[in-house]
Amino acid sequence: MSDMTALAELTQAADLLTQAKSICILTGAGISAESGIPTFRDKQTGLWENYRAEDLASIDAFERNPQMVWSWYQWRRNLVKDKQPNPAHHALFKLQQWAETEHKTLALITQNVDDLHEQAGSKVTHLHGHLWRNKCSGCDSPYTEPVDYSQDSLLHCPHCEGLIRPDIVWFGEMLPQQEWRYAEHAVNDCDVFISIGTSSLVYPAAGLLQVAKQQGAAIIEVNLNPTQNPLVDVELAGKAGEILPKLVDAL
Ligand code: OAD
């Protein structure tokens, strides 16, 4: 894409945001990539290079081999623990503040389980759970004891002795109801929907873009490798950490 086209798209996106009363943003793993957290569809590295993330993040995998799945999450926690928000997270916090001053509604929804949006100061709704929380795989109670991320031993629930697992939505599981209802409401209400750093392959989150489009919202996509989704109205191709600060500056 030429610089002129990129500038025209950025201006068009800024105009849409300026005119909108209600904005809904969905982020995915791509927004944390520049903080050094690998995306899901990147090949895994190191110890886990022979596994696919999709094959470890499932209830079947945990039932078959809880030790392996727990060890993978402990490894991921060690990978993520020192990571910091990047300019994309900071820009979205600025966008939230701008929306508040302009009396616009802005819903920030993420599929990510890291807490980099929160670290940047944003209010965010997590559709796929939280990397730093745990719960019982048997009775579903939250597990609030401190967890030592440097070791891999399985932990047991103090109430029912069930195995402790990360509080993350796995393939084949329902999304948390309250968060999902919030997302559905936000998407039904928005004039502009921005999809950032997501491959839009995992449902039901990926369906939010379609719902937004059907009810008349303009769709903006920010992606290093655009998804080529024909529903997208404005394509901002490139790194979220480079594009989002420019978009916010253009407002
Ligand atoms: P994916 O790994 O599927 O997609 C990441 C997207 O980010 C791709 O489209 C990349 O082109 C894009 N990308 C990479 N670097 C970028 C950058 N610097 N700036 C902008 N875009 C960039 O991740 P998700 O779509 O988030 O689910 O995956 C969805 C869900 O699948 C995850 O939440 C997880 C996973 O299985 C659960 O854990 C339930």
Short mmCIF file of C-alpha atoms and ligand atoms in Angstrom, two decimals:
data_model
loop_
_atom_site.label_atom_id
_atom_site.label_comp_id
_atom_site.label_asym_id
_atom_site.label_seq_id
_atom_site.Cartn_x
_atom_site.Cartn_y
_atom_site.Cartn_z
CA MET A 1 0.00 0.00 0.00
CA SER A 2 1.35 3.45 -0.90
CA ASP A 3 1.92 6.09 1.80
CA MET A 4 -0.86 8.19 0.22
CA THR A 5 -3.39 5.36 0.47
CA ALA A 6 -2.34 4.60 4.04
CA LEU A 7 -2.81 8.27 4.97
CA ALA A 8 -6.23 8.39 3.30
CA GLU A 9 -7.34 5.28 5.22
CA LEU A 10 -6.07 6.73 8.49
CA THR A 11 -7.95 9.98 7.87
CA GLN A 12 -11.11 8.04 6.98
CA ALA A 13 -10.82 6.00 10.21
CA ALA A 14 -10.30 9.17 12.28
CA ASP A 15 -13.38 10.78 10.63
CA LEU A 16 -15.51 7.73 11.43
CA LEU A 17 -14.41 7.85 15.07
CA THR A 18 -15.08 11.58 15.30
CA GLN A 19 -18.62 11.12 13.96
CA ALA A 20 -19.42 8.01 16.04
CA LYS A 21 -21.49 8.10 19.20
CA SER A 22 -20.61 4.57 20.19
CA ILE A 23 -17.39 2.66 19.46
CA CYS A 24 -16.67 -1.02 20.04
CA ILE A 25 -13.13 -2.40 19.92
CA LEU A 26 -12.12 -6.06 19.83
CA THR A 27 -8.45 -6.89 20.36
CA GLY A 28 -6.57 -10.15 19.84
CA ALA A 29 -3.09 -11.57 20.30
CA GLY A 30 -1.60 -9.25 17.62
CA ILE A 31 -1.90 -6.24 19.93
CA SER A 32 0.46 -7.87 22.43
CA ALA A 33 2.90 -9.14 19.79
CA GLU A 34 5.04 -5.99 19.98
CA SER A 35 5.30 -6.50 23.75
CA GLY A 36 7.04 -9.81 22.98
CA ILE A 37 4.12 -12.20 23.53
CA PRO A 38 3.81 -14.65 20.62
CA THR A 39 0.42 -14.80 18.88
CA PHE A 40 -1.55 -18.06 18.85
CA ARG A 41 -1.02 -18.85 15.23
CA ASP A 42 2.72 -18.19 15.37
CA LYS A 43 4.72 -21.38 15.62
CA GLN A 44 5.58 -22.11 19.26
CA THR A 45 9.21 -21.92 20.30
CA GLY A 46 11.57 -23.63 22.72
CA LEU A 47 10.24 -26.51 24.80
CA TRP A 48 6.86 -26.46 23.14
CA GLU A 49 7.82 -26.13 19.49
CA ASN A 50 6.33 -29.53 18.61
CA TYR A 51 2.90 -28.66 20.02
CA ARG A 52 0.14 -26.50 18.67
CA ALA A 53 -1.43 -24.04 21.13
CA GLU A 54 -4.88 -25.18 19.98
CA ASP A 55 -4.08 -28.74 21.09
CA LEU A 56 -3.07 -27.67 24.61
CA ALA A 57 -5.82 -25.12 25.31
CA SER A 58 -8.65 -27.61 25.60
CA ILE A 59 -10.54 -29.50 28.26
CA ASP A 60 -9.80 -32.78 26.43
CA ALA A 61 -6.06 -32.09 26.63
CA PHE A 62 -6.35 -31.28 30.35
CA GLU A 63 -8.35 -34.42 31.06
CA ARG A 64 -5.88 -36.56 29.10
CA ASN A 65 -2.75 -34.98 30.53
CA PRO A 66 -3.30 -32.33 33.20
CA GLN A 67 0.40 -32.15 34.01
CA MET A 68 1.32 -31.27 30.43
CA VAL A 69 -1.35 -28.54 30.12
CA TRP A 70 -0.54 -27.05 33.56
CA SER A 71 3.19 -27.01 32.71
CA TRP A 72 2.44 -25.25 29.42
CA TYR A 73 0.48 -22.53 31.23
CA GLN A 74 3.20 -22.15 33.87
CA TRP A 75 5.66 -21.71 30.98
CA ARG A 76 3.38 -19.13 29.34
CA ARG A 77 3.04 -17.28 32.64
CA ASN A 78 6.82 -17.07 32.90
CA LEU A 79 6.95 -15.84 29.32
CA VAL A 80 4.36 -13.10 29.96
CA LYS A 81 5.14 -12.03 33.52
CA ASP A 82 7.66 -9.27 32.74
CA LYS A 83 6.01 -8.03 29.57
CA GLN A 84 4.91 -4.41 29.37
CA PRO A 85 2.17 -2.67 27.42
CA ASN A 86 3.35 -1.34 24.04
CA PRO A 87 2.34 1.88 22.20
CA ALA A 88 -0.84 0.16 20.92
CA HIS A 89 -2.14 -0.48 24.46
CA HIS A 90 -1.22 3.07 25.48
CA ALA A 91 -2.98 4.52 22.42
CA LEU A 92 -6.18 2.64 23.27
CA PHE A 93 -6.09 4.07 26.79
CA LYS A 94 -5.79 7.56 25.25
CA LEU A 95 -8.68 6.73 22.92
CA GLN A 96 -10.81 5.73 25.93
CA GLN A 97 -10.00 9.04 27.62
CA TRP A 98 -10.77 10.95 24.41
CA ALA A 99 -14.12 9.15 24.07
CA GLU A 100 -15.00 10.06 27.65
CA THR A 101 -14.23 13.75 27.06
CA GLU A 102 -16.26 13.69 23.83
CA HIS A 103 -19.21 11.95 25.59
CA LYS A 104 -18.96 8.88 23.39
CA THR A 105 -19.47 5.31 24.55
CA LEU A 106 -16.43 3.09 24.07
CA ALA A 107 -16.37 -0.62 24.84
CA LEU A 108 -12.94 -2.28 24.85
CA ILE A 109 -13.23 -6.05 24.59
CA THR A 110 -10.30 -8.44 24.38
CA GLN A 111 -9.72 -12.08 23.56
CA ASN A 112 -6.34 -11.85 25.29
CA VAL A 113 -5.71 -13.38 28.67
CA ASP A 114 -2.77 -11.10 29.51
CA ASP A 115 -3.38 -7.92 31.51
CA LEU A 116 -1.51 -5.44 29.32
CA HIS A 117 -4.64 -3.34 28.63
CA GLU A 118 -5.14 -2.95 32.38
CA GLN A 119 -1.44 -2.15 32.86
CA ALA A 120 -1.87 0.66 30.32
CA GLY A 121 -4.76 2.03 32.40
CA SER A 122 -7.71 0.78 30.30
CA LYS A 123 -11.00 -0.64 31.42
CA VAL A 124 -11.38 -3.89 29.47
CA THR A 125 -13.72 -6.86 29.24
CA HIS A 126 -12.02 -10.26 28.87
CA LEU A 127 -13.94 -12.79 26.76
CA HIS A 128 -11.42 -15.62 27.13
CA GLY A 129 -10.50 -15.36 30.81
CA HIS A 130 -7.39 -14.39 32.70
CA LEU A 131 -3.90 -15.90 32.63
CA TRP A 132 -3.25 -14.92 36.24
CA ARG A 133 -6.39 -16.45 37.74
CA ASN A 134 -7.02 -20.08 38.63
CA LYS A 135 -10.05 -22.17 39.43
CA CYS A 136 -11.01 -25.72 40.31
CA SER A 137 -11.64 -28.04 37.35
CA GLY A 138 -14.12 -29.95 39.53
CA CYS A 139 -16.29 -27.51 41.49
CA ASP A 140 -15.37 -24.33 39.56
CA SER A 141 -14.49 -22.37 42.76
CA PRO A 142 -11.89 -19.64 42.28
CA TYR A 143 -8.48 -20.69 43.61
CA THR A 144 -7.04 -17.67 45.36
CA GLU A 145 -3.94 -19.14 47.03
CA PRO A 146 -0.66 -17.70 45.71
CA VAL A 147 0.80 -19.84 42.91
CA ASP A 148 4.55 -20.27 42.47
CA TYR A 149 5.08 -19.86 38.73
CA SER A 150 8.58 -21.28 38.91
CA GLN A 151 7.40 -24.82 39.58
CA ASP A 152 5.07 -27.21 37.79
CA SER A 153 3.47 -29.39 40.49
CA LEU A 154 -0.27 -29.82 40.10
CA LEU A 155 -2.40 -28.10 42.74
CA HIS A 156 -5.61 -29.34 44.37
CA CYS A 157 -8.79 -27.57 45.38
CA PRO A 158 -9.11 -27.01 49.15
CA HIS A 159 -12.89 -27.71 48.88
CA CYS A 160 -13.19 -30.80 46.68
CA GLU A 161 -9.62 -31.96 45.94
CA GLY A 162 -10.24 -31.35 42.21
CA LEU A 163 -7.30 -30.27 40.05
CA ILE A 164 -6.61 -26.55 39.74
CA ARG A 165 -6.56 -25.13 36.21
CA PRO A 166 -6.09 -21.64 34.75
CA ASP A 167 -9.27 -19.54 34.61
CA ILE A 168 -9.14 -19.42 30.82
CA VAL A 169 -11.82 -20.34 28.30
CA TRP A 170 -10.69 -23.42 26.42
CA PHE A 171 -11.84 -24.75 23.06
CA GLY A 172 -15.22 -26.38 23.51
CA GLU A 173 -16.15 -24.25 26.54
CA MET A 174 -18.73 -21.46 26.90
CA LEU A 175 -17.58 -17.86 27.20
CA PRO A 176 -18.28 -16.19 30.57
CA GLN A 177 -21.94 -15.12 30.42
CA GLN A 178 -21.74 -11.63 31.84
CA GLU A 179 -18.78 -10.64 29.63
CA TRP A 180 -20.41 -12.12 26.54
CA ARG A 181 -23.68 -10.27 27.20
CA TYR A 182 -21.71 -7.02 27.60
CA ALA A 183 -19.98 -7.65 24.23
CA GLU A 184 -23.26 -8.43 22.45
CA HIS A 185 -24.85 -5.30 23.83
CA ALA A 186 -21.83 -3.13 22.88
CA VAL A 187 -21.74 -4.49 19.36
CA ASN A 188 -25.45 -3.99 18.82
CA ASP A 189 -25.13 -0.39 19.90
CA CYS A 190 -22.00 0.72 18.05
CA ASP A 191 -21.54 2.96 14.98
CA VAL A 192 -17.90 1.94 14.56
CA PHE A 193 -16.32 -1.44 15.25
CA ILE A 194 -12.51 -1.77 15.31
CA SER A 195 -10.92 -5.20 15.04
CA ILE A 196 -7.28 -5.11 16.14
CA GLY A 197 -4.67 -7.88 15.86
CA THR A 198 -7.01 -10.80 15.57
CA SER A 199 -7.18 -13.48 12.87
CA SER A 200 -10.98 -13.59 13.41
CA LEU A 201 -10.93 -17.37 13.25
CA VAL A 202 -12.20 -18.24 16.71
CA TYR A 203 -15.94 -18.04 17.35
CA PRO A 204 -18.05 -16.72 18.95
CA ALA A 205 -15.73 -13.67 19.36
CA ALA A 206 -15.08 -13.54 15.60
CA GLY A 207 -18.84 -13.24 14.98
CA LEU A 208 -18.99 -9.85 16.75
CA LEU A 209 -17.65 -8.13 13.62
CA GLN A 210 -20.47 -9.61 11.51
CA VAL A 211 -23.12 -8.54 14.00
CA ALA A 212 -21.68 -5.01 14.07
CA LYS A 213 -21.75 -4.85 10.27
CA GLN A 214 -25.31 -6.22 10.04
CA GLN A 215 -26.63 -3.57 12.38
CA GLY A 216 -24.99 -0.81 10.32
CA ALA A 217 -21.61 -0.11 11.96
CA ALA A 218 -18.56 0.82 9.91
CA ILE A 219 -15.76 -1.71 10.31
CA ILE A 220 -12.10 -0.75 10.73
CA GLU A 221 -9.40 -3.42 10.83
CA VAL A 222 -5.85 -2.93 12.18
CA ASN A 223 -3.73 -5.93 11.28
CA LEU A 224 -0.16 -6.66 10.21
CA ASN A 225 -1.51 -9.27 7.75
CA PRO A 226 -5.04 -8.12 6.90
CA THR A 227 -7.64 -10.88 7.10
CA GLN A 228 -9.12 -9.93 3.67
CA ASN A 229 -12.56 -9.99 5.23
CA PRO A 230 -14.90 -8.32 2.69
CA LEU A 231 -16.93 -6.80 5.55
CA VAL A 232 -14.04 -4.46 6.46
CA ASP A 233 -14.63 -0.85 5.34
CA VAL A 234 -11.30 0.69 6.32
CA GLU A 235 -8.14 -1.39 6.35
CA LEU A 236 -5.21 -0.08 8.41
CA ALA A 237 -2.49 -2.54 7.44
CA GLY A 238 0.59 -2.63 9.66
CA LYS A 239 1.71 -2.95 13.25
CA ALA A 240 -0.85 -1.94 15.86
CA GLY A 241 1.92 -0.23 17.86
CA GLU A 242 2.65 2.05 14.92
CA ILE A 243 -0.87 2.63 13.56
CA LEU A 244 -2.90 3.21 16.72
CA PRO A 245 -0.78 6.10 18.08
CA LYS A 246 -1.09 7.78 14.64
CA LEU A 247 -4.84 7.23 14.61
CA VAL A 248 -5.24 8.78 18.06
CA ASP A 249 -3.02 11.73 17.06
CA ALA A 250 -5.25 12.30 14.02
CA LEU A 251 -8.36 12.82 16.17
P1 OAD B 1 -4.15 -15.17 16.34
O1 OAD B 1 -2.80 -15.66 16.70
O2 OAD B 1 -5.09 -16.11 15.69
O3 OAD B 1 -4.04 -13.92 15.35
C1 OAD B 1 -3.19 -12.86 15.60
C2 OAD B 1 -3.43 -11.80 14.54
O4 OAD B 1 -2.62 -10.68 14.86
C3 OAD B 1 -3.05 -12.23 13.11
O5 OAD B 1 -4.12 -11.87 12.24
C4 OAD B 1 -1.80 -11.40 12.80
O6 OAD B 1 -1.73 -11.02 11.43
C5 OAD B 1 -2.02 -10.19 13.68
N1 OAD B 1 -0.79 -9.50 14.11
C6 OAD B 1 0.40 -10.04 14.46
N2 OAD B 1 1.25 -9.08 14.90
C7 OAD B 1 0.59 -7.90 14.81
C8 OAD B 1 0.92 -6.53 15.12
N3 OAD B 1 2.11 -6.19 15.59
N4 OAD B 1 -0.03 -5.59 14.90
C9 OAD B 1 -1.25 -5.92 14.40
N5 OAD B 1 -1.62 -7.18 14.09
C10 OAD B 1 -0.71 -8.16 14.30
O7 OAD B 1 -4.76 -14.54 17.68
P2 OAD B 1 -6.28 -14.27 18.05
O8 OAD B 1 -7.07 -13.87 16.86
O9 OAD B 1 -6.26 -13.37 19.22
O10 OAD B 1 -8.37 -18.38 22.46
O11 OAD B 1 -6.75 -15.71 18.51
C11 OAD B 1 -8.05 -15.87 18.98
C12 OAD B 1 -8.11 -16.90 20.07
O12 OAD B 1 -7.52 -18.12 19.61
C13 OAD B 1 -7.30 -16.59 21.31
O13 OAD B 1 -7.95 -15.73 22.21
C14 OAD B 1 -7.11 -17.92 21.92
C15 OAD B 1 -6.72 -18.69 20.68
O14 OAD B 1 -6.96 -20.01 20.73
C16 OAD B 1 -8.44 -18.92 23.67
O15 OAD B 1 -7.47 -18.99 24.43
C17 OAD B 1 -9.80 -19.39 24.03
#
